[in-house]
Amino acid sequence: MEVKHGRGYVYAIEYHIVWCSQYR
């Protein structure tokens, strides 16, 4: 997973947060 860019990094974080929220 190559997500070290500003935009990609933020997107990955938001996606992870949404995933955690859905599978709480």
Short mmCIF file of C-alpha atoms in Angstrom, two decimals, residues 2-13:
data_model
loop_
_atom_site.label_atom_id
_atom_site.label_comp_id
_atom_site.label_asym_id
_atom_site.label_seq_id
_atom_site.Cartn_x
_atom_site.Cartn_y
_atom_site.Cartn_z
CA GLU A 2 1.69 3.20 -1.16
CA VAL A 3 -0.20 5.94 0.63
CA LYS A 4 2.47 8.37 1.78
CA HIS A 5 1.15 11.40 -0.09
CA GLY A 6 -0.82 14.09 1.73
CA ARG A 7 -4.05 13.51 -0.18
CA GLY A 8 -3.83 9.71 -0.25
CA TYR A 9 -2.88 9.59 3.43
CA VAL A 10 -5.87 11.68 4.50
CA TYR A 11 -8.17 9.64 2.27
CA ALA A 12 -6.89 6.42 3.82
CA ILE A 13 -7.50 7.79 7.33
#
